[in-house]
Coordinates of C-alpha atoms in Angstrom, one line a residue:
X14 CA 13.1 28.2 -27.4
X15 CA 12.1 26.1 -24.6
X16 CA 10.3 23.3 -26.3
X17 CA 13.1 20.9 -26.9
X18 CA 13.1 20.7 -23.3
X19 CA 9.3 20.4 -22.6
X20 CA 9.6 17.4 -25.1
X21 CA 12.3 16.1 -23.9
X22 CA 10.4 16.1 -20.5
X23 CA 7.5 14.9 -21.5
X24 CA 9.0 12.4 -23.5
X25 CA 11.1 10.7 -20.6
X26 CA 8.6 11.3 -18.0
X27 CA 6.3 8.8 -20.3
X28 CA 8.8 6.2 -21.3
X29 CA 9.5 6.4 -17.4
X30 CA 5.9 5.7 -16.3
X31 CA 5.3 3.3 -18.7
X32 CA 8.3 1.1 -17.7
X33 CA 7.7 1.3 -14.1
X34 CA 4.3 1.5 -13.1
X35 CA 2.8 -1.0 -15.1
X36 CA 5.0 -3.9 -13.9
X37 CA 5.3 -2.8 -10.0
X38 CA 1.6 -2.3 -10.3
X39 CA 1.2 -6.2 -11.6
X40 CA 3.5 -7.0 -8.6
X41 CA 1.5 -5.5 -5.9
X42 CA -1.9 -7.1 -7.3
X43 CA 0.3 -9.9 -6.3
X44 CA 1.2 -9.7 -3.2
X45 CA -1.7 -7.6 -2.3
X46 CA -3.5 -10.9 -2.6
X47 CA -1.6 -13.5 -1.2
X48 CA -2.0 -11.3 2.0
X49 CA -5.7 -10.7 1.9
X50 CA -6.7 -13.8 0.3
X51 CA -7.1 -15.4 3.9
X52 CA -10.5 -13.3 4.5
X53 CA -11.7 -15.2 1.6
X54 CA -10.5 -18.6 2.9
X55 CA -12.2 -18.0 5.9
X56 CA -15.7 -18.3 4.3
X57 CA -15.1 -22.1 4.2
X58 CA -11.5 -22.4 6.2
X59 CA -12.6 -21.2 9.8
X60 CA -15.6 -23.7 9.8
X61 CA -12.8 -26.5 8.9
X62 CA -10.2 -26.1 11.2
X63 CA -12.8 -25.0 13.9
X64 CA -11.4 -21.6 14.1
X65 CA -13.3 -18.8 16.5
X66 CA -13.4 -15.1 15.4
X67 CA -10.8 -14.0 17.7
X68 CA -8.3 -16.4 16.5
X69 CA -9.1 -15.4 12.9
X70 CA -8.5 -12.0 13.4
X71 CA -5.4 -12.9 15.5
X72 CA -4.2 -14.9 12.3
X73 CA -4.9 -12.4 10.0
X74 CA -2.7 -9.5 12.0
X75 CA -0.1 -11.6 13.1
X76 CA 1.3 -11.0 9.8
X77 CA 2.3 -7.6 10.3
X78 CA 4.2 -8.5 13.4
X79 CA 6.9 -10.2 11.4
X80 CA 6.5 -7.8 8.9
X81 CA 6.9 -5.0 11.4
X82 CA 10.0 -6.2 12.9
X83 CA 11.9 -7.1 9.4
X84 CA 10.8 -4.1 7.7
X85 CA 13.5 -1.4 8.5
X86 CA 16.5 -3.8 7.8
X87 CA 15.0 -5.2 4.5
X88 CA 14.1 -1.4 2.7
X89 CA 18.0 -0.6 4.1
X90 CA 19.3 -3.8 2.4
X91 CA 17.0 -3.2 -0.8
X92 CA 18.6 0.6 -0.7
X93 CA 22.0 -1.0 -0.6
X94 CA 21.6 -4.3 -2.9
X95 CA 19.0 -3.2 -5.8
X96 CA 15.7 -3.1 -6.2
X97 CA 16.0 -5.8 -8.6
X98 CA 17.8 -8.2 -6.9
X99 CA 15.9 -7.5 -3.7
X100 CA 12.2 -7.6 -4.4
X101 CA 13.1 -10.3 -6.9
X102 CA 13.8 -12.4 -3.2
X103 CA 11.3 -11.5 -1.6
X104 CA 8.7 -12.1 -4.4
X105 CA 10.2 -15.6 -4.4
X106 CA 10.2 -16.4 -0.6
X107 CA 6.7 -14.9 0.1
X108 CA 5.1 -17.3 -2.8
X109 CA 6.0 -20.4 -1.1
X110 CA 5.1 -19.8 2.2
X111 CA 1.5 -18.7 0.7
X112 CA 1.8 -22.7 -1.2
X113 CA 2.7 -23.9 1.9
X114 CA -0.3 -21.9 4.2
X115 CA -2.6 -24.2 1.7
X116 CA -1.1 -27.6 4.2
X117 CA -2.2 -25.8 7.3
X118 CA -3.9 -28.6 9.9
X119 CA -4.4 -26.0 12.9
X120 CA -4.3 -22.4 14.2
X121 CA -1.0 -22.6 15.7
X122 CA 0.3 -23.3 12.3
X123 CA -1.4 -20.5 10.5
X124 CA -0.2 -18.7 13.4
X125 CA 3.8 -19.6 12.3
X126 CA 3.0 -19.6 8.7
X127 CA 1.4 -15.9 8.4
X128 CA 4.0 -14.7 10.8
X129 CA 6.5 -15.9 8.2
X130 CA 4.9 -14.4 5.4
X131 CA 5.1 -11.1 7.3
X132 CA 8.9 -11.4 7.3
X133 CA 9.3 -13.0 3.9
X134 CA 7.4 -9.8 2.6
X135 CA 8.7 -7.6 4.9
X136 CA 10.6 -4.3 2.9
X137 CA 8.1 -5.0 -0.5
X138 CA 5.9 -1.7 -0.2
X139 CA 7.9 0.7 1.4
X140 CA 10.9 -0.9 -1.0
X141 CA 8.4 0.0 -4.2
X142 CA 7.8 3.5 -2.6
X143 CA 11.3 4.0 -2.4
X144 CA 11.6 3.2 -5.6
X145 CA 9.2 5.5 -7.0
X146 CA 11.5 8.2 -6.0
X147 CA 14.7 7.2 -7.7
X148 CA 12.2 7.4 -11.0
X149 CA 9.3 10.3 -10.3
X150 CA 9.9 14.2 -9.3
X151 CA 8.3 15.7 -6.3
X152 CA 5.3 16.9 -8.6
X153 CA 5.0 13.7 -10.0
X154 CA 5.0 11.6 -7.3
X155 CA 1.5 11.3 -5.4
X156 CA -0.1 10.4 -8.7
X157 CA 3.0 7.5 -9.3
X158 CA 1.9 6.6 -5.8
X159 CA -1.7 6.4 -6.2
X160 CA -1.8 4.7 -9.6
X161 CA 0.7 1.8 -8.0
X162 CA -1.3 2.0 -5.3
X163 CA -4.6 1.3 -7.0
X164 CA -3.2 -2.5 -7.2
X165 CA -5.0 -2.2 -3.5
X166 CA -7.9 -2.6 -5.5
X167 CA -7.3 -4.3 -8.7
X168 CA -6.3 -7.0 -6.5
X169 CA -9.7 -7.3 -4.9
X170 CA -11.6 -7.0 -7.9
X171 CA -9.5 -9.7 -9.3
X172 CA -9.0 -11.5 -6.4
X173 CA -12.7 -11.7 -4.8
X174 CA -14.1 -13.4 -8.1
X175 CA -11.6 -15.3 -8.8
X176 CA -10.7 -16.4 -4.9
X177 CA -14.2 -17.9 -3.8
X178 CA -14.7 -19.2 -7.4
X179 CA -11.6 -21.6 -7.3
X180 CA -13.2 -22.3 -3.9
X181 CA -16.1 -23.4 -4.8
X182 CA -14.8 -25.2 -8.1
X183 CA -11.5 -26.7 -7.7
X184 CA -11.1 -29.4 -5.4
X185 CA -8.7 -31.7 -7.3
X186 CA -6.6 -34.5 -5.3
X187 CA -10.0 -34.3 -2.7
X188 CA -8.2 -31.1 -1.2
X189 CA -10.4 -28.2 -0.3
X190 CA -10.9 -25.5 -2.4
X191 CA -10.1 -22.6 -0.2
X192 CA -6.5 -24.9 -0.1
X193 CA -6.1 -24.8 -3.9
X194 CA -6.7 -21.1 -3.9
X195 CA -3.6 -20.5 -1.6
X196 CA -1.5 -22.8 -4.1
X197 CA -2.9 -21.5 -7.1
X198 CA -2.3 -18.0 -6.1
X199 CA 1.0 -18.3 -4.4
X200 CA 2.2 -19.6 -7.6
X201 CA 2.6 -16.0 -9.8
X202 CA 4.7 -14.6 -6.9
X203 CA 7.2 -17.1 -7.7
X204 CA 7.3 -16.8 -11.5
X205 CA 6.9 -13.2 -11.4
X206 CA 9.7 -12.9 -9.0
X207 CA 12.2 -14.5 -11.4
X208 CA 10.7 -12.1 -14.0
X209 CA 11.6 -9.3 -11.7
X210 CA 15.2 -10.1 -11.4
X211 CA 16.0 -9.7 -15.5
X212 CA 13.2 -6.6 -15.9
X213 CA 13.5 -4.3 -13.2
X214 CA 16.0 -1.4 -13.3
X215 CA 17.5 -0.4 -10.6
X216 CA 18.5 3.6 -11.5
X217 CA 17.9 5.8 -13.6
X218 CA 21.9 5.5 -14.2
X219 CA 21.6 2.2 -16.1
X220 CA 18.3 2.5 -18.1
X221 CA 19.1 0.7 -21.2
X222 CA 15.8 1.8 -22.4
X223 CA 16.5 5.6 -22.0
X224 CA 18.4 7.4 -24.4
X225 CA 21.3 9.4 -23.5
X226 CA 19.8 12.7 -23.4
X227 CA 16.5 11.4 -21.9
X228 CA 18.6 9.7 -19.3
X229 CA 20.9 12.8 -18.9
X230 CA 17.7 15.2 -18.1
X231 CA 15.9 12.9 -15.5
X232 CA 19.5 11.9 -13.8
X233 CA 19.9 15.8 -13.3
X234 CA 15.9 16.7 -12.4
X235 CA 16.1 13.7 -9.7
X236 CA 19.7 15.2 -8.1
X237 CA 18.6 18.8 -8.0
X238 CA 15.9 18.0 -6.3
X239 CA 17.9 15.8 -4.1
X240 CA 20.8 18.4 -3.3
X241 CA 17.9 21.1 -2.8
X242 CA 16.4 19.0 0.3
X243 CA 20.7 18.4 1.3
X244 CA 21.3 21.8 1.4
X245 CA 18.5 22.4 4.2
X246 CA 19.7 19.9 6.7
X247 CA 19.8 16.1 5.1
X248 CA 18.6 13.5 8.3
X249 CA 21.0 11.2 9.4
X250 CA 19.6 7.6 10.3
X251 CA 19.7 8.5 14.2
X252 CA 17.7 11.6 13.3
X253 CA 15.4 10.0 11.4
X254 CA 14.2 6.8 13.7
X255 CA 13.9 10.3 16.4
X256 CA 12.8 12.6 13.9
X257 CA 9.0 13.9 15.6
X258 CA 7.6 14.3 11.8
X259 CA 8.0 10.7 10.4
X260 CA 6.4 9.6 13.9
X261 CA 3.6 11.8 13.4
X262 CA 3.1 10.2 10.0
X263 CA 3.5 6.6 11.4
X264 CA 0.8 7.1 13.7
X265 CA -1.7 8.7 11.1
X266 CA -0.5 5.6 9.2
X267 CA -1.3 3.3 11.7
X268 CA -5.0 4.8 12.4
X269 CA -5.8 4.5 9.0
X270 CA -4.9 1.1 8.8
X271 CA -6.5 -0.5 11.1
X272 CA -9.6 0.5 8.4
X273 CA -7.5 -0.7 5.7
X274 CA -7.3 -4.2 7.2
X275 CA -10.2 -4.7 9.4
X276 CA -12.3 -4.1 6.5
X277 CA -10.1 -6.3 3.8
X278 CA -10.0 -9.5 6.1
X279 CA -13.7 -9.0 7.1
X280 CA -15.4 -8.0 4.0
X281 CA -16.4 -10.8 2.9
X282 CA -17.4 -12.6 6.0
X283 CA -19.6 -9.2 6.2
X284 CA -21.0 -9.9 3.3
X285 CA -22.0 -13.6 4.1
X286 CA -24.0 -12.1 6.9
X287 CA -26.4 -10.9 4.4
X288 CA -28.0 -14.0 3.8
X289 CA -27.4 -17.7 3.9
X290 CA -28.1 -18.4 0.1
X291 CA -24.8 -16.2 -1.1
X292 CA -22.4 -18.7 -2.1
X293 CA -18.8 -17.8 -2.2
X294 CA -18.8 -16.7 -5.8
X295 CA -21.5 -14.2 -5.0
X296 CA -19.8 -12.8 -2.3
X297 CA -16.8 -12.6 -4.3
X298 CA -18.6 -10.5 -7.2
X299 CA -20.4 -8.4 -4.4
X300 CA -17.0 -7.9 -2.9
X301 CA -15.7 -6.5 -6.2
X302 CA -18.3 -3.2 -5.9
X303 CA -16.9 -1.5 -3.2
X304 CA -13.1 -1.5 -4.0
X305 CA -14.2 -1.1 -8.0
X306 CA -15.3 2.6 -6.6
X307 CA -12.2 2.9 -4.5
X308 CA -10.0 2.0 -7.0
X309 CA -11.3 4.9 -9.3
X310 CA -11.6 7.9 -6.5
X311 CA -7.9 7.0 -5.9
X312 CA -6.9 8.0 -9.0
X313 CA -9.7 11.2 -9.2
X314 CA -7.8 12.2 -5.8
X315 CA -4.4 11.6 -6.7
X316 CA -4.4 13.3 -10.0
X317 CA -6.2 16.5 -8.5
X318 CA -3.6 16.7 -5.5
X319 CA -0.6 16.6 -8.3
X320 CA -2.7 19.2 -10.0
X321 CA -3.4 21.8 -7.0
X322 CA 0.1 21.0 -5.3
X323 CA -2.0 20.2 -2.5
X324 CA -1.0 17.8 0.0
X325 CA -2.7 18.5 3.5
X326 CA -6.4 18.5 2.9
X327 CA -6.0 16.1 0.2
X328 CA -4.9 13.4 3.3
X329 CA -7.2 14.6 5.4
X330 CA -10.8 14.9 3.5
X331 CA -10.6 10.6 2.8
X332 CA -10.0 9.4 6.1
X333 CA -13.0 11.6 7.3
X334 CA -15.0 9.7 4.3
X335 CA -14.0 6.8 5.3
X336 CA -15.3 6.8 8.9
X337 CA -18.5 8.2 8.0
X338 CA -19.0 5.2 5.6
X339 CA -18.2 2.4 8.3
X340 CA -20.9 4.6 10.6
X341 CA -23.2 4.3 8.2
X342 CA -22.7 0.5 7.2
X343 CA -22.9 -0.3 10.8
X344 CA -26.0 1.8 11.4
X345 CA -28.4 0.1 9.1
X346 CA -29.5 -3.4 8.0
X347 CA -30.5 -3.2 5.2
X348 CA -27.7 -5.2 3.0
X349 CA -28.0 -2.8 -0.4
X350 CA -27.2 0.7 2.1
X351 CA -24.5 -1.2 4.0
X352 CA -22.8 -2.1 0.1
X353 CA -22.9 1.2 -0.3
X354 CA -21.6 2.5 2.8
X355 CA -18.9 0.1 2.8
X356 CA -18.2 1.6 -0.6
X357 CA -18.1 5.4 0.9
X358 CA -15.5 3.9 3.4
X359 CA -13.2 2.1 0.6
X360 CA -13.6 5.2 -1.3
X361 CA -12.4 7.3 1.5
X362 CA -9.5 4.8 2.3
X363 CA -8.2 4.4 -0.3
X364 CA -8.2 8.1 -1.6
X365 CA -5.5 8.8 0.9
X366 CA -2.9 7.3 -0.2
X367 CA -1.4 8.9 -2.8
X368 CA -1.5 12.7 -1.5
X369 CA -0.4 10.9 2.4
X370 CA 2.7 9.0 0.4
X371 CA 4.1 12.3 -1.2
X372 CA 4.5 14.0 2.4
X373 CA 7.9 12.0 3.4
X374 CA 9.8 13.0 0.0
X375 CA 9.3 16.6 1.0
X376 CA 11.8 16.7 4.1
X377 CA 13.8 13.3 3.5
X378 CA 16.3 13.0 1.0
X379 CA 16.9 9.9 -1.3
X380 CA 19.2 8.0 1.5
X381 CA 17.1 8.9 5.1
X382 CA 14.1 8.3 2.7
X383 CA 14.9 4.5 2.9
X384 CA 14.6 4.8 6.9
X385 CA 12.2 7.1 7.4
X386 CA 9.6 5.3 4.7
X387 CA 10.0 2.1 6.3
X388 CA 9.5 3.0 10.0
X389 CA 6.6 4.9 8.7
X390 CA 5.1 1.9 6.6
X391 CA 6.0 -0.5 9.6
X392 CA 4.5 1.5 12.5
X393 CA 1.4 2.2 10.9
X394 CA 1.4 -1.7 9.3
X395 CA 0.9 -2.9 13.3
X396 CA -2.6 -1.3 12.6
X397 CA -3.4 -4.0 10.1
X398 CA -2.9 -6.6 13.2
X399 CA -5.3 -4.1 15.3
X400 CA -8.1 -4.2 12.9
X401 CA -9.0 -7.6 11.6
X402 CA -7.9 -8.7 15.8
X403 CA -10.3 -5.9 17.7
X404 CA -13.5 -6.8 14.8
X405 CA -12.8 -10.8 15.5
X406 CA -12.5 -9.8 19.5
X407 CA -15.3 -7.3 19.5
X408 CA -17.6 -10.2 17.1
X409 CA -17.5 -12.9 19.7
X410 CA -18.7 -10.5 22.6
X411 CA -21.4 -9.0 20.5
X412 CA -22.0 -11.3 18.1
X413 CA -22.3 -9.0 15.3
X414 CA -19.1 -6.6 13.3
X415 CA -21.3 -3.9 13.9
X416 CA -19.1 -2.5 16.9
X417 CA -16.0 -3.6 14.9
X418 CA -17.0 -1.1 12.4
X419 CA -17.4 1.4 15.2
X420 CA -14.4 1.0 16.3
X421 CA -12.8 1.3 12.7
X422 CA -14.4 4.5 12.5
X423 CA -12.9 5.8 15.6
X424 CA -9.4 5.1 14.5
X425 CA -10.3 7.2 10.9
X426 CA -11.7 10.0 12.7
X427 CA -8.6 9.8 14.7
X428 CA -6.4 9.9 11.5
X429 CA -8.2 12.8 10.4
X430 CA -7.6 15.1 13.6
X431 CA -3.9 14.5 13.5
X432 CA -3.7 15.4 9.6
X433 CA -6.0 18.7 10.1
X434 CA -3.8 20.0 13.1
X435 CA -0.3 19.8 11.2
X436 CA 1.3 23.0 11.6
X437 CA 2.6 24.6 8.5
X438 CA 6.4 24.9 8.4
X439 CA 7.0 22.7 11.7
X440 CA 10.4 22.2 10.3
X441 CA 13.6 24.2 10.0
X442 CA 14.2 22.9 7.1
X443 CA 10.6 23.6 5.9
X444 CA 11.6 27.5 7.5
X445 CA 14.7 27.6 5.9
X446 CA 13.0 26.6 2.1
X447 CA 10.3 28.9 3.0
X448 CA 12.5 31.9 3.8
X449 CA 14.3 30.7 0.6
X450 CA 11.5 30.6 -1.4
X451 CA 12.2 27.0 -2.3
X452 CA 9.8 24.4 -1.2
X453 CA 10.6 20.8 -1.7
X454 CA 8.5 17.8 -3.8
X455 CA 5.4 18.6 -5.5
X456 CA 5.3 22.2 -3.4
X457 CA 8.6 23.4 -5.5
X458 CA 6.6 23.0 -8.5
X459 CA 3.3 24.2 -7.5
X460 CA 4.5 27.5 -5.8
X461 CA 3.1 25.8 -2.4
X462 CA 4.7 25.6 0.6
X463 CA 5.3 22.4 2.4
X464 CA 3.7 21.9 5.9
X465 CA 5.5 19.7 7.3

């Protein structure tokens, strides 16, 4: 008797997946790149425009200063203007500033430029991980996350090779190759932006490609869920900038990226330490190893969160990982161990995405989702100016990254403390669902209750 609806859920939830995730994965590949690309510029850039390690690292975080201050009003606008509409601009605006970084003559105007491409990207992730709730359940979610999230490294693997060899191969016109890269790779953010404007839906509610009774079914599963988390106290946006929960998760954000970063920007200058005789496309296809294993733990890690209905340890356990793999990299010299450790560190990193990501849908509804996801993504994005700054600061007292590392691994084992020591059921709303017997997100579905 209940098989027409199992179908019919199964049936929508894959014409669902397959319409969204592919093409907002593509899209994060994309920008992904064009804000990570710099560490492979710096192989040849830095000895160009005579650039110290400091300032390096300075210019690779300054990005998430204007990206931190822009953040907050550009997922609210998104919220209010379409998705479609609104990633479609900032797809556009981010790839030509990253054409224009490629006519660069000095630090102070990478400085101006990366600060722009913060702001010019500025609402992109935490606009996609809104979006991923108007379109997945609770149950659904951290694996939506994770696999959108796996662009992280799909856009490495791509982007290493394919990076250092137009470096080393391209330099038409007499302009450098790690110049061509930044024009050749800011180029798909523009055309793919004007793709995004005419392929993206914005809601369920006007999915051409749905049928009525698929459409129907998923309009209702996404607004029960909704008015469940309404009925047990919806956050206004006061409540939610002062809300002690979605601080808690900023700050576990923010230790975990500072590992995120300082190990993208610096990877492959890591890797050039090695040895003298690597060219860039070697350290490019080196580069590819470590997030090739992250990439495919992410998913392992997601799917068996979504399967347990697990959320806590699942967040915990990677960060933990993680910090043991940047001890390990910086404890030995040997260049085949630290590959590997480095590899145990991405593996770890990366893993905690999408069980971390499904935590804010279980106490926010659709509308304080839009705030409380972007203070979240923007607090803990100041981390990615920490890293890459504090490895480039700590390099030029030490001369090595090997105390960068160390301090990476700090911030991880930092990240993990504050996710083991959540409380269960800090929340009334959490109480109230608990004493209801309804649990929000994945936990409604797994017979687990929420813990935060």
């Amino acid at each position: 008797m209940n098989q027409p609806n199992i179908s019919l859920e199964e049936r929508t939830t894959k014409k669902v997946f397959w319409r969204v995730i592919p093409f907002i994965f593509l899209l994060y590949i994309i920008a992904f790149l064009d804000r990570v690309n710099l560490g492979y510029a710096a192989l040849d850039m830095n000895e160009d425009l005579a650039l110290a390690s400091s300032t390096f690292g300075l210019i690779s975080g300054i990005f998430f200063l204007g990206y931190f201050l822009f953040e907050i009003p550009s997922n609210i606008l998104l919220h209010k203007v379409g998705a479609r509409k609104w990633i479609a601009r900032i797809m556009l605006s981010w790839g030509v500033v990253v054409i224009l970084t490629a006519f660069a003559q000095n630090a102070g105007q990478l400085y101006v430029l990366r600060f722009l491409l913060g702001v010019a990207e500025a609402g992109f992730f935490p606009g996609i991980i809104l979006y991923i709730t108007y379109w997945f359940r609770g149950k659904e979610q951290a694996r939506a996350f994770a696999l959108f999230m796996t662009a992280l490294a799909a856009s490495n693997i791509i982007g290493a090779p394919l990076s250092t060899w137009i470096m080393d191969h391209i330099e038409w016109g007499g302009l450098a190759g790690w110049r061509w890269m930044f024009v050749l790779e800011g180029i798909p953010a523009i055309l793919i932006g004007v793709v995004t404007y005419f392929y993206l839906t914005d809601r369920p509610q006007e999915a051409k490609w749905l049928d009525k009774e698929e459409k129907k079914w998923l309009i209702q599963e996404i607004q029960r869920e909704n008015e469940q988390k309404s009925k047990e106290g919806q956050l206004t946006t006061k409540q939610v900038l002062s809300n002690p929960q979605v601080w808690r998760l900023s700050f576990i954000y923010f230790t975990l990226v500072v590992g995120l970063y300082g190990v993208g920007f610096w990877l492959p200058t890591i890797i050039q330490s090695f040895s003298s005789l690597l060219s860039n496309t070697q350290i490019g296809l080196i580069s590819m190893v470590p997030y090739i294993a992250g990439g495919l733990c992410m998913i392992f890690w997601a799917r068996r969160s979504d399967r347990t209905g697990e959320r806590k340890v699942h967040t915990a356990l990677p960060p933990l990982i993680g910090a043991l793999g940047l001890i390990g990299s910086g404890l030995t010299s040997n260049p085949y161990v630290s590959i590997i450790m480095l590899s145990i560190a991405t593996i770890g990193i990366y893993s905690f995405f999408g069980p971390f990501w499904s935590l804010p849908a279980l106490f926010l509804t659709e509308a304080s989702a839009a705030v409380g996801i972007a203070l979240i993504n923007s607090i803990g994005n100041l981390g990615g100016f920490v890293g890459p700054y504090m490895i480039g600061y700590l390099k030029d007292g030490t001369g090595t990254t090997k105390s960068g590392l160390y301090f990476l691994s700090v911030c991880l084992l930092i990240c993990f403390v504050l996710v083991i020591t959540i409380k269960k059921h800090a929340s009334k709303a959490t109480d109230l669902s608990s004493k209801k017997g309804v649990s929000h997100g994945a936990a409604a579905d797994s017979g687990e209750k929420p813990f935060i």
